[in-house]
Amino acid sequence: MNIVMAIIVVAVLGGIFGFGLSFAEKRLAVKKDPKVLALEPIMPGINCGVCGYAGCAAYAAAVALGEAPIGLCSPGGPDLVAKMAEIMGEKVDASGETRRKVAHVMCRGNVEVSSKGYEYEGLEDCNAAFLLFGGDYSCKTACLHLGSCIKVCPTDAISRDAEGYIIVDEQKCISCEKCVQICPTGVMHMIYEDSEYAIECNSHEPGGKVRKVCTVGCIGCKICENKYPESGCSVDKFLATFDQTSPHSQIADAAEACPTKCIIKR
Amino acid sequence: MQRIPTFSKGGVHPDDRKVYSRSAAIERLPMPSELIVALSQHLGAPAKALKAKGDTVMKGEKIGEASGFISSDVHSPVSGSIKEIRKVTLANSVQCDAFVIVPDEVQPADPEETVDWQSLDGSELLSSIKDMGIVGMGGATFPAHVKFSIPKDKKVDSFVVNGVECEPYLTADYRIMLEKGEQALEGAMIVAKIVKAERVIVGVEMNKPDCIDHLKEIVKEKGYPIEIVGLKMKYPQGDEKQLLKAILNREIPSGKLPLDVGAVVSNIGTCNAIYEAIVLKKSLYERVISVTGECIANPKNVLAPVGTKMSDLLDFCGGFSKEPEKLISGGPMMGFSFFDTETPMTKGSSGLLALGAQKKYRSTACLNCGRCVAACPIALMPAKLYRYISNGEYEEAMNTSLMDCKECGCCAYVCPAHLPLVHTMKTGKKLGRKKK
């Protein structure tokens, strides 16, 4: 008898609550902006915060309200911009950048090839080391190898290789530029993913000064630019840069001729 | 029994190690062959260069002009010619332009005439302090004329002179009190006139009983209305917040200045510099620096021109007796370690230490023992801040009063896990400011 009573009571209570909940769902529902509902699923969903908002949902809401412009989401890239523009009914200039950018460490310095000013024993954090004379390397724009970028990367794309160099997994990189922002020496650059070569040096110091502190730095000798006009390299302020879009048929020769071998095939 | 005053919260008791240089009288450094006079020797905007390469300068001539509200003039310590202007990195990692001055062989003698400061009024005294480039000589190098400009709505009743020198090793202020006590106390009277303070109090730690006696004698002899107070030894008593708590029992609220509680605090070395600036018309171009530590052959207190290279100071003190592990500009608790002996000293360099190898400890995880909380003189929670900063939560750290931290080093000194707490705070402050 008792068990029957219990079943009846629970069943009646369940019925009342069920009815109440279904009523609340229908009648008390908060109306969400259909634009937000449409935007939310297409966001990358990694909540990296590069757009300046707390996460993907917050950015979607801000866009739907018209508070934020489309195109702040770098992980989403041009595809997302197109989709968002369609939902928002806006026209975006489609001729813009469509090549993907990835983070890259522009330094091949290490303990063997670069000179050090002192022995650093402090906190394992690049910004902490940078407080003391801009890091232990004599070159003040070098990679400090302490891995602040590894800590901030939201997709674990950055790691150390066996030799201690900081490497970026370009498949995982979402171009959020968090590592670029945290890096105190500015050695982390965003480069085009399709670039075949990169000039892995970050020093704008004149050649003599670079030579004194590092054997693999760009000395701004302009051999790549002058001897190989088709190399796609140009030198500005004693530092060469490589541009994939300009004619670059001679880049392999230029890399061979580079006296400090800082033109690296990726 | 009368209680010896000190501040109440936190603090540590490091071994004072002043024995190396405390008995060495102040000696004047023979003129170095080259001086590197930096344009940023003070807190605030660097001075603007008034001279160019190749110009000749006179001793005491103004060569850099204050370029902002918080900024200070820079003067040439010698007569000579400017060899070049180059970028230098100072011991505290500040990069700025500096004059490289080659001194003439014959230097002019110091003028002997003196000025009667009693005949000048407060604003005249203040403007001559500004013209003479006086900055706080305890190490923070805050421009003195800014500190002594009292806003109209504030009233100052006490002027506290900091003769504490709580940092281990350093003896520069100690020697100034013993050898130039008359000057320093007269300087204190000048400041008291500028800020219109009724009470002038000099705080000296009890490890310098000879200073206390000496200063008391001078006060009695000259009839100055100055109180000399002996303080219990505790680091960081030389900080203005702790000193005011110890002497006047007043607490400075977070983000406020001593002015807000009706007091002005200044270092005894600054008072001496003010006396020299006003009475002897000598701009701030030389200071006393303690060259000391286990690895210095003959530790000394040296009166050296600003811009002297550390290597010249080391040579004067007989070089190293053994290979040092660490070179520090300033005191061991708050000073800056540096590596290049060509680094020039500045107006704020109170010491040059060469310390020997210490037993090295590996940092372990935080034990949550709370010793850092007990040691922090301004009641912060260093372990909590450390956790926030090492997890990249800079905003949280800022909300937990990170900016009140004055990097005194008590927390790191007591930490049984040997965490680099001060370094973390500095990093957190830098990144937190950047985020804002």
XYZ file of C-alpha atoms in Angstrom:
702
model
C 0.000 0.000 0.000
C 2.781 2.412 1.017
C 4.638 1.931 -2.201
C 1.564 2.725 -4.265
C 1.050 5.951 -2.304
C 4.660 6.917 -2.913
C 4.395 6.291 -6.626
C 1.192 8.327 -6.857
C 2.659 11.269 -4.895
C 5.829 11.362 -6.990
C 3.861 11.026 -10.206
C 1.512 13.886 -9.249
C 4.394 16.114 -8.147
C 6.273 15.273 -11.348
C 3.224 16.175 -13.374
C 2.826 19.563 -11.634
C 6.505 20.496 -12.011
C 6.557 19.312 -15.599
C 3.558 21.434 -16.418
C 5.097 24.427 -14.646
C 8.381 24.064 -16.517
C 6.730 23.712 -19.904
C 4.603 26.756 -19.148
C 7.682 28.749 -18.129
C 9.525 27.720 -21.255
C 6.754 28.888 -23.534
C 5.527 31.979 -21.758
C 8.523 33.321 -19.828
C 11.148 32.679 -22.497
C 13.742 35.448 -22.983
C 13.711 36.425 -26.602
C 17.198 36.229 -28.058
C 18.182 38.320 -30.986
C 17.997 35.984 -34.000
C 21.203 37.550 -35.235
C 23.018 36.477 -32.079
C 21.576 33.001 -32.470
C 22.848 32.899 -36.015
C 26.248 34.361 -35.176
C 27.103 32.238 -32.164
C 27.463 28.867 -33.906
C 29.744 30.188 -36.649
C 32.259 31.729 -34.223
C 35.509 29.767 -33.770
C 34.576 29.075 -30.149
C 38.071 29.194 -28.657
C 37.407 32.285 -26.529
C 40.911 33.628 -27.135
C 39.882 37.207 -26.423
C 41.815 38.822 -29.263
C 38.747 40.810 -30.359
C 38.829 42.535 -26.988
C 35.669 40.860 -25.682
C 35.330 38.256 -22.963
C 34.777 35.437 -25.442
C 33.160 34.444 -28.696
C 29.580 34.803 -27.390
C 30.272 38.272 -26.016
C 31.757 39.380 -29.322
C 28.815 37.916 -31.264
C 26.388 39.811 -29.031
C 28.328 43.036 -29.484
C 28.329 42.617 -33.265
C 24.593 41.912 -33.291
C 23.966 45.099 -31.310
C 26.143 47.020 -33.709
C 28.636 47.888 -30.980
C 31.576 46.093 -32.520
C 32.703 46.009 -36.125
C 32.941 42.790 -38.097
C 36.468 41.553 -38.648
C 38.017 41.757 -35.178
C 38.180 37.975 -35.021
C 41.521 36.980 -36.446
C 41.162 33.222 -35.822
C 38.011 33.270 -37.936
C 39.786 34.854 -40.872
C 38.153 36.088 -44.067
C 35.661 33.211 -44.198
C 34.110 34.272 -40.934
C 34.016 37.902 -42.009
C 32.059 36.902 -45.115
C 29.617 34.795 -43.115
C 29.135 37.441 -40.458
C 28.581 40.120 -43.087
C 25.919 37.968 -44.700
C 24.066 37.546 -41.407
C 24.353 41.201 -40.507
C 23.386 42.283 -44.013
C 26.525 44.332 -44.414
C 28.768 44.576 -47.434
C 32.443 43.933 -46.818
C 35.229 44.698 -49.166
C 36.142 41.206 -50.364
C 39.383 42.307 -52.006
C 41.144 42.428 -48.609
C 43.653 40.065 -47.120
C 42.892 36.434 -47.700
C 46.253 34.885 -46.933
C 46.508 33.345 -43.513
C 49.126 34.589 -41.109
C 50.952 32.509 -38.541
C 53.281 33.373 -35.698
C 56.995 32.837 -36.232
C 60.058 33.432 -34.070
C 62.455 35.641 -36.014
C 65.630 34.615 -34.222
C 68.097 31.749 -34.555
C 70.237 32.851 -31.641
C 71.172 30.478 -28.852
C 73.814 30.088 -26.195
C 76.442 28.940 -28.700
C 76.088 31.543 -31.429
C 75.080 34.618 -29.407
C 76.948 36.338 -26.618
C 75.441 36.881 -23.204
C 75.858 39.865 -20.922
C 75.231 38.007 -17.697
C 73.854 34.790 -16.282
C 70.122 35.019 -15.669
C 68.793 32.997 -12.760
C 65.448 34.605 -12.062
C 61.870 33.806 -12.811
C 61.253 31.705 -15.890
C 59.361 34.370 -17.744
C 60.548 36.492 -20.653
C 59.047 39.697 -19.301
C 60.757 39.145 -15.959
C 64.112 38.640 -17.664
C 63.491 41.657 -19.870
C 63.288 43.883 -16.770
C 66.974 43.198 -16.184
C 68.814 44.993 -18.989
C 66.432 43.621 -21.605
C 67.401 40.003 -21.074
C 70.667 38.131 -20.710
C 71.574 38.078 -24.419
C 73.718 40.960 -25.591
C 71.321 41.347 -28.518
C 68.319 43.144 -27.100
C 65.880 41.927 -29.748
C 66.667 38.240 -29.417
C 64.419 35.382 -28.390
C 64.974 34.847 -24.653
C 63.786 31.223 -24.815
C 61.934 31.444 -21.505
C 58.589 30.649 -23.047
C 56.131 33.394 -22.099
C 54.543 32.824 -25.520
C 54.056 29.125 -24.731
C 52.054 30.070 -21.638
C 49.697 32.504 -23.382
C 48.966 30.463 -26.506
C 45.292 29.430 -26.304
C 45.709 26.486 -28.674
C 49.051 25.086 -27.438
C 50.558 25.774 -30.832
C 53.877 26.964 -29.407
C 56.447 24.618 -27.936
C 60.164 24.113 -27.527
C 62.116 21.831 -29.812
C 64.968 19.568 -28.715
C 67.541 22.363 -29.125
C 65.538 24.796 -26.999
C 64.256 26.935 -29.867
C 60.673 28.140 -29.688
C 58.667 26.625 -32.545
C 55.124 27.281 -33.730
C 52.833 24.533 -34.988
C 51.361 26.343 -37.965
C 48.386 24.014 -38.226
C 47.311 24.849 -34.699
C 48.099 28.590 -34.899
C 44.920 30.669 -35.084
C 46.673 34.025 -35.703
C 45.375 35.477 -32.443
C 48.654 37.374 -31.939
C 48.640 36.843 -28.179
C 52.244 35.710 -28.347
C 53.160 38.837 -30.310
C 51.640 40.980 -27.584
C 53.321 39.210 -24.657
C 56.776 39.016 -26.249
C 58.946 41.719 -24.643
C 61.635 41.758 -27.305
C 59.225 41.787 -30.247
C 60.884 38.742 -31.782
C 57.562 37.008 -32.476
C 56.253 38.148 -35.842
C 53.186 37.283 -37.876
C 54.264 36.031 -41.288
C 52.250 34.700 -44.226
C 51.727 31.004 -43.974
C 52.538 30.498 -47.660
C 55.947 32.213 -47.425
C 58.542 29.647 -48.357
C 61.386 31.522 -46.710
C 61.784 33.674 -43.649
C 64.645 35.891 -42.590
C 65.072 34.813 -39.037
C 66.508 37.868 -37.386
C 64.892 40.733 -35.552
C 67.808 43.106 -35.088
C 67.775 46.536 -36.673
C 71.281 47.217 -35.380
C 74.029 47.931 -37.921
C 76.070 44.968 -39.158
C 79.121 45.604 -36.988
C 77.081 45.582 -33.811
C 75.188 42.436 -34.808
C 78.457 40.663 -35.654
C 79.795 41.429 -32.187
C 76.940 39.731 -30.382
C 75.652 37.044 -32.752
C 76.922 35.004 -35.675
C 73.553 34.178 -37.239
C 71.955 37.628 -37.314
C 71.153 39.702 -40.396
C 73.909 42.264 -40.840
C 72.122 44.271 -43.500
C 74.821 43.618 -46.099
C 72.249 43.801 -48.917
C 73.786 40.898 -50.882
C 70.315 39.357 -51.212
C 68.798 42.614 -52.402
C 71.535 43.812 -54.755
C 73.091 40.625 -56.144
C 69.843 38.752 -56.471
C 67.227 41.307 -57.503
C 64.746 38.489 -58.062
C 65.137 37.139 -54.533
C 62.120 38.917 -53.089
C 64.273 40.310 -50.293
C 64.515 43.941 -49.342
C 66.657 45.503 -46.644
C 65.290 48.210 -44.395
C 67.199 49.595 -41.405
C 69.846 46.859 -41.575
C 67.291 44.058 -41.579
C 66.177 42.082 -44.617
C 62.599 40.965 -45.117
C 61.273 38.432 -47.605
C 58.085 38.958 -49.587
C 56.524 35.927 -51.223
C 54.374 38.028 -53.583
C 57.292 39.768 -55.292
C 59.346 37.813 -57.844
C 61.496 35.412 -55.864
C 63.029 32.954 -58.314
C 66.540 33.602 -56.958
C 65.734 33.185 -53.272
C 67.446 29.795 -52.976
C 70.671 31.296 -54.344
C 70.338 34.295 -52.072
C 69.892 32.008 -49.082
C 73.060 30.199 -50.128
C 74.974 33.458 -50.556
C 73.825 35.023 -47.281
C 77.020 35.439 -45.206
C 75.307 34.713 -41.889
C 72.833 32.184 -43.325
C 69.854 33.874 -41.790
C 67.565 33.275 -44.793
C 65.877 30.071 -43.711
C 63.713 27.766 -45.815
C 60.663 26.917 -43.810
C 61.284 50.924 30.731
C 60.854 53.261 27.811
C 59.801 51.573 24.610
C 62.113 52.113 21.654
C 59.975 53.191 18.711
C 59.712 51.258 15.482
C 56.971 50.512 12.959
C 54.457 47.894 13.983
C 53.582 45.642 11.038
C 55.989 43.240 9.396
C 59.627 43.880 8.658
C 62.685 41.665 8.792
C 66.017 41.662 10.583
C 68.806 41.081 8.107
C 72.387 40.985 9.360
C 73.503 44.608 8.993
C 77.059 43.872 7.719
C 78.075 47.493 7.979
C 81.336 46.461 9.588
C 83.197 46.432 6.249
C 83.060 50.154 5.624
C 81.679 51.813 8.738
C 85.043 52.907 10.108
C 86.337 54.192 6.756
C 86.223 57.995 6.656
C 84.879 59.632 3.502
C 87.631 59.922 0.911
C 87.566 62.006 -2.226
C 88.048 60.045 -5.441
C 90.993 61.243 -7.575
C 89.611 62.743 -10.777
C 88.678 59.903 -13.161
C 89.855 60.061 -16.759
C 86.327 60.127 -18.113
C 82.842 60.706 -16.710
C 79.553 59.464 -18.103
C 76.892 61.874 -16.895
C 73.463 60.439 -17.618
C 70.506 62.698 -18.339
C 68.061 60.514 -16.436
C 69.378 60.519 -12.886
C 66.024 61.140 -11.279
C 62.519 59.820 -11.219
C 60.415 61.215 -14.039
C 61.171 62.607 -17.466
C 64.847 62.635 -18.539
C 66.492 66.043 -18.694
C 66.936 67.801 -22.022
C 70.544 68.138 -23.186
C 71.783 71.737 -23.251
C 75.229 70.998 -24.653
C 76.476 69.292 -27.773
C 79.477 67.190 -28.683
C 82.704 69.165 -28.516
C 81.398 71.860 -26.156
C 83.387 72.785 -23.097
C 81.678 72.754 -19.744
C 82.462 74.371 -16.413
C 82.306 72.654 -13.055
C 78.777 72.939 -11.738
C 77.387 74.229 -15.017
C 73.918 73.125 -15.969
C 74.150 70.671 -18.881
C 70.675 69.141 -18.782
C 67.425 70.952 -18.161
C 64.337 69.507 -16.470
C 61.843 68.588 -19.168
C 58.661 68.091 -17.184
C 56.990 68.707 -13.858
C 58.665 65.706 -12.276
C 62.161 66.081 -13.608
C 65.420 67.578 -12.509
C 68.383 69.536 -13.846
C 71.734 67.839 -14.430
C 75.039 69.623 -13.827
C 78.554 68.945 -14.946
C 80.709 67.585 -12.116
C 83.923 68.829 -13.707
C 85.401 71.398 -16.028
C 86.214 69.713 -19.260
C 84.987 68.967 -22.738
C 82.207 66.777 -24.010
C 83.695 63.924 -25.997
C 80.396 62.532 -27.179
C 76.755 61.991 -26.339
C 75.855 58.350 -26.295
C 73.160 56.003 -25.115
C 73.922 54.266 -21.856
C 72.167 51.694 -19.742
C 72.214 52.591 -16.075
C 72.414 50.051 -13.272
C 68.628 50.092 -12.873
C 68.184 49.100 -16.559
C 67.063 52.608 -17.539
C 68.340 53.595 -20.957
C 69.037 57.238 -21.629
C 71.433 59.642 -23.322
C 74.573 60.564 -21.456
C 77.405 63.058 -21.846
C 80.869 61.572 -21.925
C 82.998 64.304 -20.348
C 86.791 64.377 -20.348
C 87.920 66.480 -17.361
C 90.561 69.198 -17.721
C 93.820 68.629 -15.882
C 93.372 71.630 -13.640
C 90.041 71.887 -11.917
C 88.797 75.150 -10.403
C 88.771 75.287 -6.618
C 85.448 75.340 -4.826
C 84.314 78.894 -4.067
C 84.744 79.779 -0.418
C 82.041 82.402 -0.009
C 78.917 81.298 1.775
C 75.327 82.473 1.534
C 73.273 83.345 4.581
C 70.165 81.261 4.033
C 68.277 82.932 6.868
C 67.906 86.036 4.705
C 66.160 84.137 1.902
C 62.473 83.284 1.951
C 60.894 79.900 1.263
C 60.208 80.321 -2.440
C 63.718 81.620 -3.120
C 65.173 78.626 -1.311
C 62.904 76.300 -3.249
C 63.877 77.737 -6.608
C 67.557 77.455 -5.807
C 67.016 73.809 -4.805
C 65.448 73.298 -8.224
C 68.318 75.068 -9.997
C 70.861 72.963 -8.168
C 69.276 69.719 -9.352
C 68.676 68.248 -5.907
C 66.971 64.859 -5.854
C 66.238 62.409 -3.045
C 69.533 60.684 -2.321
C 68.224 57.623 -0.561
C 67.850 55.849 -3.877
C 64.422 56.782 -5.214
C 65.828 60.055 -6.646
C 62.539 61.924 -6.476
C 63.169 65.588 -7.412
C 63.430 67.527 -4.121
C 61.795 70.738 -5.351
C 58.645 68.796 -6.266
C 58.552 67.129 -2.874
C 58.970 70.400 -1.000
C 56.369 72.326 -3.034
C 53.460 72.106 -0.639
C 50.055 72.593 -2.270
C 48.012 75.450 -0.774
C 45.356 73.185 0.702
C 47.863 71.004 2.583
C 49.554 71.803 5.851
C 52.781 70.278 7.063
C 53.531 70.179 10.771
C 56.510 67.824 10.852
C 59.634 67.374 8.801
C 61.136 63.946 9.330
C 64.759 63.361 8.410
C 65.644 59.830 7.496
C 68.971 58.883 9.024
C 67.935 55.265 9.339
C 69.970 53.658 6.560
C 68.294 50.331 7.199
C 69.810 48.606 4.163
C 72.618 46.237 5.145
C 76.191 47.091 4.055
C 75.555 50.768 3.271
C 77.381 53.308 5.406
C 77.280 56.460 3.277
C 74.613 58.178 5.404
C 76.323 56.999 8.574
C 79.557 58.704 7.550
C 77.679 61.837 6.460
C 76.034 62.054 9.878
C 79.381 61.640 11.638
C 81.488 63.860 9.432
C 79.032 66.342 8.000
C 76.427 66.307 10.732
C 76.472 70.098 11.203
C 75.844 70.649 7.506
C 73.107 68.045 7.312
C 71.223 69.407 10.308
C 71.481 72.949 8.982
C 70.141 71.592 5.699
C 67.253 70.095 7.634
C 66.542 73.539 9.133
C 66.499 75.008 5.600
C 63.934 72.432 4.507
C 61.873 73.049 7.622
C 61.740 76.726 6.642
C 60.642 75.853 3.086
C 57.859 73.487 4.114
C 56.985 75.568 7.214
C 57.229 72.607 9.541
C 57.095 73.209 13.295
C 58.813 69.988 14.306
C 61.988 68.606 12.841
C 62.740 65.023 13.820
C 65.741 62.949 12.820
C 65.264 59.198 13.027
C 68.406 57.098 13.453
C 68.561 53.356 14.041
C 70.099 52.111 17.259
C 72.951 50.380 15.477
C 74.462 53.833 15.047
C 74.689 55.047 18.673
C 77.694 57.250 17.880
C 75.595 59.102 15.276
C 72.803 59.685 17.742
C 75.211 61.092 20.324
C 77.010 63.205 17.750
C 73.826 64.685 16.327
C 72.458 65.369 19.810
C 75.658 67.237 20.676
C 75.372 69.395 17.572
C 71.754 70.182 18.323
C 72.663 71.205 21.859
C 75.592 73.313 20.719
C 73.753 75.157 17.964
C 70.418 75.325 19.716
C 68.411 73.867 16.824
C 64.828 72.864 17.601
C 65.539 69.366 16.287
C 64.640 66.100 17.990
C 66.935 63.112 17.494
C 65.076 59.831 17.875
C 66.748 56.444 18.224
C 64.784 53.704 16.473
C 64.804 49.970 16.967
C 66.597 48.176 14.150
C 64.214 46.762 11.615
C 64.176 46.720 7.846
C 62.549 48.613 5.948
C 62.453 51.438 8.467
C 63.999 53.859 5.996
C 60.893 53.808 3.855
C 58.840 56.928 4.415
C 55.701 54.995 5.294
C 57.453 52.948 7.959
C 59.437 55.907 9.247
C 56.322 58.008 9.785
C 54.651 55.111 11.550
C 57.681 54.657 13.784
C 58.256 58.300 14.650
C 54.867 60.003 14.449
C 52.601 56.939 14.636
C 50.830 58.124 11.482
C 49.804 55.794 8.706
C 49.830 56.852 5.079
C 46.797 55.445 3.272
C 47.237 53.493 0.054
C 48.173 55.687 -2.883
C 48.717 58.751 -0.691
C 51.836 60.731 0.157
C 53.341 61.759 3.511
C 51.952 65.214 2.700
C 48.455 63.860 3.194
C 49.209 63.121 6.828
C 50.973 66.451 7.360
C 54.573 65.373 7.100
C 57.500 65.556 4.734
C 60.244 62.943 4.796
C 63.703 63.427 3.414
C 66.996 61.607 3.558
C 69.867 62.939 5.663
C 72.086 62.837 2.556
C 69.588 65.044 0.754
C 69.673 67.514 3.662
C 73.450 67.650 3.352
C 73.134 68.234 -0.400
C 70.628 71.011 0.236
C 73.008 72.698 2.647
C 75.787 72.512 0.076
C 73.475 73.786 -2.650
C 72.110 76.762 -0.718
C 74.991 77.806 1.493
C 77.978 76.745 -0.594
C 76.251 77.272 -3.987
C 77.312 73.822 -5.097
C 74.962 71.985 -7.424
C 74.419 68.266 -6.925
C 77.282 66.803 -8.887
C 78.982 64.588 -6.361
C 77.852 62.253 -3.625
C 79.106 59.796 -1.060
C 78.896 56.172 -2.152
C 79.813 53.129 -0.064
C 81.976 50.707 -1.980
C 81.740 47.586 0.117
C 81.013 43.879 0.274
C 82.968 40.708 0.935
C 84.799 40.870 -2.378
C 86.148 44.444 -2.185
C 89.803 44.597 -1.139
C 89.551 47.899 0.794
C 85.921 48.874 1.428
C 85.590 52.659 1.520
C 83.129 55.494 1.589
C 83.999 57.545 -1.456
C 83.028 61.093 -2.348
C 82.810 60.693 -6.110
C 81.547 62.897 -8.917
C 78.268 61.810 -10.470
C 79.005 59.896 -13.648
C 82.043 58.077 -12.286
C 82.300 54.656 -13.814
C 81.956 51.778 -11.367
C 85.332 50.454 -12.570
C 87.040 53.663 -11.350
C 85.439 53.222 -7.930
C 86.532 49.607 -7.801
C 90.094 50.518 -8.766
C 90.193 53.177 -6.042
C 89.136 50.574 -3.489
C 91.827 48.124 -4.527
C 89.695 46.043 -6.849
C 88.298 42.668 -5.933
C 89.860 40.537 -3.228
C 88.087 37.519 -4.738
C 85.904 37.003 -7.775
C 82.464 38.446 -7.003
C 79.287 36.546 -7.783
C 77.147 39.623 -7.990
C 77.597 43.373 -8.379
C 74.861 45.531 -6.919
C 74.206 49.225 -7.227
C 72.431 50.390 -4.071
C 71.691 48.200 -1.096
C 71.356 44.407 -1.131
C 67.626 44.472 -0.419
C 66.400 47.020 -2.950
C 69.416 47.668 -5.130
C 69.882 46.619 -8.728
C 72.318 43.974 -9.777
C 74.289 44.885 -12.857
C 77.097 43.282 -14.802
C 78.990 45.971 -16.702
C 81.583 47.802 -14.601
C 81.595 50.610 -17.165
C 78.128 51.551 -15.871
C 78.191 55.097 -14.456
C 76.982 55.971 -10.978
C 74.175 58.478 -10.645
C 72.800 60.893 -8.053
C 70.928 58.003 -6.476
C 73.791 55.504 -6.156
C 74.209 54.992 -2.444
C 76.341 51.898 -2.674
C 78.381 49.626 -4.875
C 78.440 46.110 -3.505
C 80.481 43.144 -4.641
C 79.042 40.065 -3.015
C 80.577 36.632 -2.929
C 79.040 33.313 -3.897
C 76.068 32.295 -1.784
C 74.534 28.905 -1.376
C 71.997 28.563 -4.161
C 68.515 27.314 -3.459
C 66.067 25.963 -5.925
C 62.603 27.528 -5.821
C 59.931 25.075 -4.812
C 56.171 25.435 -4.793
C 54.549 27.898 -2.399
C 53.965 26.254 0.979
C 51.174 28.643 1.964
C 53.000 29.181 5.234
C 52.134 32.862 5.322
C 55.556 34.094 6.362
C 55.550 36.623 3.530
C 52.223 37.986 4.762
C 53.671 38.378 8.242
C 56.807 40.064 6.903
C 55.146 42.514 4.511
C 55.381 45.957 6.122
C 52.339 47.245 4.237
C 50.144 44.215 4.875
C 49.909 42.794 1.370
C 49.571 39.111 0.588
C 52.653 38.383 -1.526
C 51.837 34.691 -1.981
C 48.419 35.528 -3.392
C 49.901 38.142 -5.697
C 52.526 35.648 -6.788
C 49.834 33.152 -7.700
C 47.857 35.693 -9.685
C 50.863 36.994 -11.557
C 52.328 33.614 -12.396
C 48.943 32.602 -13.798
C 48.769 35.729 -15.920
C 45.877 37.267 -13.967
C 47.330 40.744 -13.859
C 44.039 42.538 -13.348
C 43.255 40.442 -10.288
C 46.718 41.200 -8.969
C 46.183 44.930 -9.495
C 42.903 44.656 -7.592
C 44.793 42.933 -4.769
C 46.866 46.103 -4.243
C 49.849 45.065 -6.340
C 50.619 48.715 -7.037
C 51.095 49.395 -3.309
C 54.038 47.006 -3.233
C 57.251 48.972 -2.923
C 59.538 46.041 -3.662
C 61.304 46.205 -0.310
C 62.181 42.517 -0.519
C 60.962 41.391 2.926
C 58.724 38.687 1.444
C 61.453 37.176 -0.703
C 63.872 37.414 2.222
C 61.735 35.229 4.474
C 60.273 32.859 1.853
C 61.198 29.276 2.802
C 60.329 28.119 -0.728
C 62.822 30.658 -2.138
C 60.316 32.077 -4.580
C 61.524 35.132 -6.496
C 58.643 37.200 -5.124
C 59.971 40.712 -5.717
C 60.934 39.927 -9.265
C 57.434 38.580 -9.812
C 55.882 41.768 -8.423
C 58.012 43.903 -10.712
C 57.030 41.805 -13.725
C 53.377 41.896 -12.702
C 53.427 45.664 -12.314
C 54.928 46.090 -15.742
C 52.477 43.768 -17.470
C 49.521 44.998 -15.426
C 50.219 48.596 -16.431
C 50.545 47.539 -20.052
C 47.184 45.784 -19.962
C 45.388 48.797 -18.521
